[in-house]
Amino acid sequence: MVQHFTGAKLPAIQDLYTRRCQRKALKIVKESSHPSHRLFSLLPHGKRYRSAKSRLKKMLNSFSAQAMRLLNI
């Protein structure tokens, strides 16, 4: 609806979420005093982040799990 009024193309909600999630995750990784910093640990080869194993939907849909998946792409 807003696109109709302004005439400008707006980004998709999923793209906005992905970009913001990646930005926030990178800030957490860089700031060692952040409470969630310990959740983002690199694997021994140093390229990808270790993700927690879980079968629960609420853990798989949490910010930390989604952020690690985005950073590992």
mmCIF file of C-alpha atoms in Angstrom:
data_model
loop_
_atom_site.group_PDB
_atom_site.id
_atom_site.type_symbol
_atom_site.label_atom_id
_atom_site.label_comp_id
_atom_site.label_asym_id
_atom_site.label_seq_id
_atom_site.Cartn_x
_atom_site.Cartn_y
_atom_site.Cartn_z
ATOM 1 C CA MET A 1 0.000 0.000 0.000
ATOM 2 C CA VAL A 2 2.810 2.419 0.848
ATOM 3 C CA GLN A 3 4.481 1.560 -2.453
ATOM 4 C CA HIS A 4 1.379 2.769 -4.228
ATOM 5 C CA PHE A 5 1.437 6.165 -2.497
ATOM 6 C CA THR A 6 5.164 6.849 -2.692
ATOM 7 C CA GLY A 7 5.854 5.199 -6.023
ATOM 8 C CA ALA A 8 9.043 3.694 -4.594
ATOM 9 C CA LYS A 9 9.807 -0.013 -4.512
ATOM 10 C CA LEU A 10 10.160 -1.247 -0.920
ATOM 11 C CA PRO A 11 12.322 -4.225 0.093
ATOM 12 C CA ALA A 12 10.632 -7.437 1.176
ATOM 13 C CA ILE A 13 10.093 -8.017 4.899
ATOM 14 C CA GLN A 14 12.259 -11.158 4.795
ATOM 15 C CA ASP A 15 15.150 -9.197 3.251
ATOM 16 C CA LEU A 16 14.876 -6.558 5.975
ATOM 17 C CA TYR A 17 14.862 -9.231 8.685
ATOM 18 C CA THR A 18 17.856 -11.025 7.173
ATOM 19 C CA ARG A 19 19.915 -7.845 6.908
ATOM 20 C CA ARG A 20 19.097 -6.709 10.455
ATOM 21 C CA CYS A 21 19.707 -10.160 11.904
ATOM 22 C CA GLN A 22 23.133 -10.389 10.244
ATOM 23 C CA ARG A 23 24.066 -6.888 11.403
ATOM 24 C CA LYS A 24 23.053 -7.615 15.005
ATOM 25 C CA ALA A 25 24.863 -10.973 15.012
ATOM 26 C CA LEU A 26 28.082 -9.371 13.751
ATOM 27 C CA LYS A 27 27.865 -6.753 16.506
ATOM 28 C CA ILE A 28 27.478 -9.528 19.107
ATOM 29 C CA VAL A 29 30.465 -11.423 17.676
ATOM 30 C CA LYS A 30 32.671 -8.310 17.774
ATOM 31 C CA GLU A 31 31.698 -7.237 21.310
ATOM 32 C CA SER A 32 33.190 -9.724 23.771
ATOM 33 C CA SER A 33 31.309 -8.208 26.735
ATOM 34 C CA HIS A 34 27.899 -8.957 25.183
ATOM 35 C CA PRO A 35 25.957 -11.633 27.151
ATOM 36 C CA SER A 36 25.300 -13.670 23.978
ATOM 37 C CA HIS A 37 28.897 -13.521 22.736
ATOM 38 C CA ARG A 38 29.668 -16.977 24.155
ATOM 39 C CA LEU A 39 26.940 -18.531 21.957
ATOM 40 C CA PHE A 40 28.845 -17.564 18.798
ATOM 41 C CA SER A 41 31.951 -19.753 18.830
ATOM 42 C CA LEU A 42 33.903 -20.604 15.700
ATOM 43 C CA LEU A 43 34.587 -24.172 14.646
ATOM 44 C CA PRO A 44 38.250 -25.282 14.766
ATOM 45 C CA HIS A 45 38.914 -24.352 11.121
ATOM 46 C CA GLY A 46 37.761 -20.794 11.923
ATOM 47 C CA LYS A 47 35.357 -20.241 9.024
ATOM 48 C CA ARG A 48 31.936 -21.250 10.339
ATOM 49 C CA TYR A 49 30.129 -20.835 13.636
ATOM 50 C CA ARG A 50 29.172 -23.744 15.864
ATOM 51 C CA SER A 51 25.410 -24.225 16.041
ATOM 52 C CA ALA A 52 23.619 -25.928 18.901
ATOM 53 C CA LYS A 53 21.759 -29.126 18.098
ATOM 54 C CA SER A 54 18.077 -29.029 18.909
ATOM 55 C CA ARG A 55 14.897 -30.774 17.942
ATOM 56 C CA LEU A 56 12.630 -28.144 19.467
ATOM 57 C CA LYS A 57 11.010 -25.646 17.109
ATOM 58 C CA LYS A 58 11.387 -22.796 19.577
ATOM 59 C CA MET A 59 15.163 -23.278 19.688
ATOM 60 C CA LEU A 60 15.441 -23.608 15.909
ATOM 61 C CA ASN A 61 13.447 -20.384 15.490
ATOM 62 C CA SER A 62 15.406 -18.433 18.117
ATOM 63 C CA PHE A 63 17.540 -15.437 17.175
ATOM 64 C CA SER A 64 20.846 -17.133 17.963
ATOM 65 C CA ALA A 65 20.113 -20.207 15.824
ATOM 66 C CA GLN A 66 18.871 -18.141 12.887
ATOM 67 C CA ALA A 67 21.781 -15.709 13.162
ATOM 68 C CA MET A 68 24.311 -18.561 13.101
ATOM 69 C CA ARG A 69 22.663 -20.011 10.004
ATOM 70 C CA LEU A 70 22.849 -16.609 8.304
ATOM 71 C CA LEU A 71 26.494 -16.094 9.264
ATOM 72 C CA ASN A 72 27.400 -19.585 8.020
ATOM 73 C CA ILE A 73 26.100 -18.933 4.503
#
